[in-house]
GROMACS .gro file of C-alpha atoms in nm:
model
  137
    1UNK     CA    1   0.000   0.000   0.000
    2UNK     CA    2   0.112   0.345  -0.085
    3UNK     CA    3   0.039   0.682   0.101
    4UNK     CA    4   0.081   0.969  -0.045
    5UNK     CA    5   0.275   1.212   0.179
    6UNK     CA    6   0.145   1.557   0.287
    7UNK     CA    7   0.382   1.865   0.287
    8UNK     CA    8   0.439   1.962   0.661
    9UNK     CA    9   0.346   2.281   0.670
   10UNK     CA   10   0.404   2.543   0.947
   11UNK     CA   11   0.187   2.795   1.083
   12UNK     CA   12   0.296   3.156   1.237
   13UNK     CA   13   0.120   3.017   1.593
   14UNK     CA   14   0.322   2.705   1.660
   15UNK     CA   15   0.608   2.875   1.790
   16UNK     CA   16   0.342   3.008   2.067
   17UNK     CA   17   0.135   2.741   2.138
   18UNK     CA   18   0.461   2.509   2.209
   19UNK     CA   19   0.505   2.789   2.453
   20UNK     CA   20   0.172   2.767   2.612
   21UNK     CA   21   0.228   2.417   2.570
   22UNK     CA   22   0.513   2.453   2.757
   23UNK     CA   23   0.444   2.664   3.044
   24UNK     CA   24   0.130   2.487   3.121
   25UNK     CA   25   0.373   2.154   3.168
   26UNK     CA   26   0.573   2.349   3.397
   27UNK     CA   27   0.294   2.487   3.594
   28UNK     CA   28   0.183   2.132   3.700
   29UNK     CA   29   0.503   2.008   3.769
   30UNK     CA   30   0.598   1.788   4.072
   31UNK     CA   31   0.735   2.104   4.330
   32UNK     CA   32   0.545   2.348   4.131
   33UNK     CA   33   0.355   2.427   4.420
   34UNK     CA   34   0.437   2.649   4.678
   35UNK     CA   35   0.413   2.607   5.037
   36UNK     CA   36   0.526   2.866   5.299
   37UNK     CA   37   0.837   2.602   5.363
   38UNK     CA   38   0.960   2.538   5.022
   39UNK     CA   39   0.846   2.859   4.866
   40UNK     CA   40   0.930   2.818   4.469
   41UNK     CA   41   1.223   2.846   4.283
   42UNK     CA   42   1.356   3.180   4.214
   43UNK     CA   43   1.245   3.347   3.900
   44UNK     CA   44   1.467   3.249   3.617
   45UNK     CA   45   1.475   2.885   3.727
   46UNK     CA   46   1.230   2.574   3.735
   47UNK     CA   47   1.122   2.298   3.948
   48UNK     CA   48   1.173   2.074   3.636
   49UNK     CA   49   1.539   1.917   3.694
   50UNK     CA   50   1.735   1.877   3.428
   51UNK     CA   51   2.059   1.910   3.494
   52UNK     CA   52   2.159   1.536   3.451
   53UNK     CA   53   2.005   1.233   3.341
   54UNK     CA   54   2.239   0.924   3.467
   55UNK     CA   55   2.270   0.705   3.729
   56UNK     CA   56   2.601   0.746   3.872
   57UNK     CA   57   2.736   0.752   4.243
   58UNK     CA   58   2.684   1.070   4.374
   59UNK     CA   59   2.824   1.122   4.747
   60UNK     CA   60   2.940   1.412   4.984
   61UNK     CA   61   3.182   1.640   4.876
   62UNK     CA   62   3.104   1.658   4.545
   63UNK     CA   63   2.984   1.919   4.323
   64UNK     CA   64   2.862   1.981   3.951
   65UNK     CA   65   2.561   1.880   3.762
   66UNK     CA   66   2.468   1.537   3.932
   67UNK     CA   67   2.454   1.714   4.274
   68UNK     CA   68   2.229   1.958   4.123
   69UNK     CA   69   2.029   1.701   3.987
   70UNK     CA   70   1.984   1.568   4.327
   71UNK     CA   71   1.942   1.830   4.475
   72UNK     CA   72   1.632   1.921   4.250
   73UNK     CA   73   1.456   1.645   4.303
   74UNK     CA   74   1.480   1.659   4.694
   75UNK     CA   75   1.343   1.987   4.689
   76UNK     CA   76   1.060   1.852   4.483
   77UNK     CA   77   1.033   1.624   4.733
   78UNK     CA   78   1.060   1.855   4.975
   79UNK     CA   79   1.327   1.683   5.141
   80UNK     CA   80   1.584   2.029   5.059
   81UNK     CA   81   1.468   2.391   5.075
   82UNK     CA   82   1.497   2.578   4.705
   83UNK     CA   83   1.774   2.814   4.858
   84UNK     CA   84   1.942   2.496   4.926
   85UNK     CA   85   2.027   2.467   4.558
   86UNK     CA   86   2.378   2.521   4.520
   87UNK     CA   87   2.549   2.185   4.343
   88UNK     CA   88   2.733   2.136   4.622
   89UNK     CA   89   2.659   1.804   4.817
   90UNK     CA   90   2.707   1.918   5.151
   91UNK     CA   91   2.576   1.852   5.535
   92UNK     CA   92   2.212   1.962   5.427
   93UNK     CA   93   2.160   1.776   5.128
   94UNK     CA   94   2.377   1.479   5.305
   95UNK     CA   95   2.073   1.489   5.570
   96UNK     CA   96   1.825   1.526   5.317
   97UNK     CA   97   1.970   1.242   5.112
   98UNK     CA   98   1.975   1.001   5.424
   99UNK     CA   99   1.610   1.116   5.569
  100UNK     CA  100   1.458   1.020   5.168
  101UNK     CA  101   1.642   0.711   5.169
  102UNK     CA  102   1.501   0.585   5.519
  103UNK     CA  103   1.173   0.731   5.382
  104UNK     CA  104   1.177   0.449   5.075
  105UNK     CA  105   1.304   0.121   5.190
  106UNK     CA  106   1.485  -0.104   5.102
  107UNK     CA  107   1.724   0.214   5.046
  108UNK     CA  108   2.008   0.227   5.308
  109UNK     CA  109   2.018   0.563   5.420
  110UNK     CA  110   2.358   0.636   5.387
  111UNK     CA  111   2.365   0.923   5.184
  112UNK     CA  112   2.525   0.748   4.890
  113UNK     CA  113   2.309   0.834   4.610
  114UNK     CA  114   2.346   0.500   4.419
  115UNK     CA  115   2.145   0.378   4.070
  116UNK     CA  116   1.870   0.244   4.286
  117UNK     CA  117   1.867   0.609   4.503
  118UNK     CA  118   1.855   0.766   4.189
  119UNK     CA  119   1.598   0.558   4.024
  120UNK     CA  120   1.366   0.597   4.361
  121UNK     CA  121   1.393   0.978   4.327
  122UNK     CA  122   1.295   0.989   3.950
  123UNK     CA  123   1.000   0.778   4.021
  124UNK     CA  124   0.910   0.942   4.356
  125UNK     CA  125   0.603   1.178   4.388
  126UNK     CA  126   0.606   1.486   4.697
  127UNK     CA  127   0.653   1.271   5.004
  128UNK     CA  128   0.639   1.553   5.268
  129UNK     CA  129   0.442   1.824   5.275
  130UNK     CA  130   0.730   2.078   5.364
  131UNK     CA  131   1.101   2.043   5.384
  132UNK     CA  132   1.230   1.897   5.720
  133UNK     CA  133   1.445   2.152   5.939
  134UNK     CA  134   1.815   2.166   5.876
  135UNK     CA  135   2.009   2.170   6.129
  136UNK     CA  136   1.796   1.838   6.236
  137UNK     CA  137   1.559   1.924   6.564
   0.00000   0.00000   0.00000
C-alpha cells in the first residue's frame, strides 16, 4: 500500500502554542507548588530538573551537575529547601539524602546516592508536605 505524503506545513502560531504548551507543563510540575516552607524556585529557574540524566554515584563532597540534579529532586520532594540549591553536596543535602532514603526502603540511608537512590527519586512523587528543618531538631 502506498500513502501519499502531505507537505508539513508550518503555521505563524506554533512557535506560541509550544510555549503555552510549555508553560502549562511546567505549571503542573511535581514542586510546582508552593508552600510557605519550600516557597518556589527563584524566577529564572524551574522545578523541572534537568541538569543530569544518569545514574552514577553521587556522594558528599562533590559538586557539579549530578549534585544539582539531586538536589532538584529533593526539593521537589521537599526533602531540601529551594535556597538549598547550590550543586554542592554538603551537610544539608547529606541529611536530606539520608532522611529520603530511610523514607523508601529497602534504600540504606547512607547518603550514597546509588542507581537504585537515583531511580527511587525519579520515580518518587512529593513525600512531605514541607522540607524537614536543617540543622535536624
Amino acid at each position: 500500500m502506498i500513502r501519499k505524503m502531505l507537505p508539513f506545513r508550518r503555521t505563524a502560531g506554533a512557535p506560541a502554542l509550544a510555549a503555552v504548551a510549555l508553560a502549562a507543563a511546567l505549571a503542573t510540575a511535581p514542586g510546582a507548588s508552593a508552600d510557605a516552607h519550600n516557597p518556589p524556585p527563584p524566577p529564572g529557574s524551574s522545578p523541572v530538573c534537568v541538569f543530569y540524566d544518569g545514574d552514577g554515584p553521587t556522594f558528599f563532597g562533590e559538586r557539579g551537575e549530578r549534585v544539582s540534579q539531586v538536589q532538584c529532586m529533593l526539593a521537589n520532594r521537599h526533602y531540601l529547601p529551594w535556597s538549598a540549591l547550590d550543586g554542592t553536596f554538603g551537610p544539608q543535602t547529606l541529611l536530606a539524602v539520608q532522611r529520603f532514603q530511610a523514607d523508601h526502603p529497602p534504600l540504606a540511608p547512607n547518603g550514597l546516592v546509588t542507581p537504585a537512590t537515583w531511580s527511587v527519586l525519579r520515580h518518587a512523587g512529593p513525600s512531605r508536605t514541607s522540607p524537614l528543618p536543617y540543622p535536624p531538631t
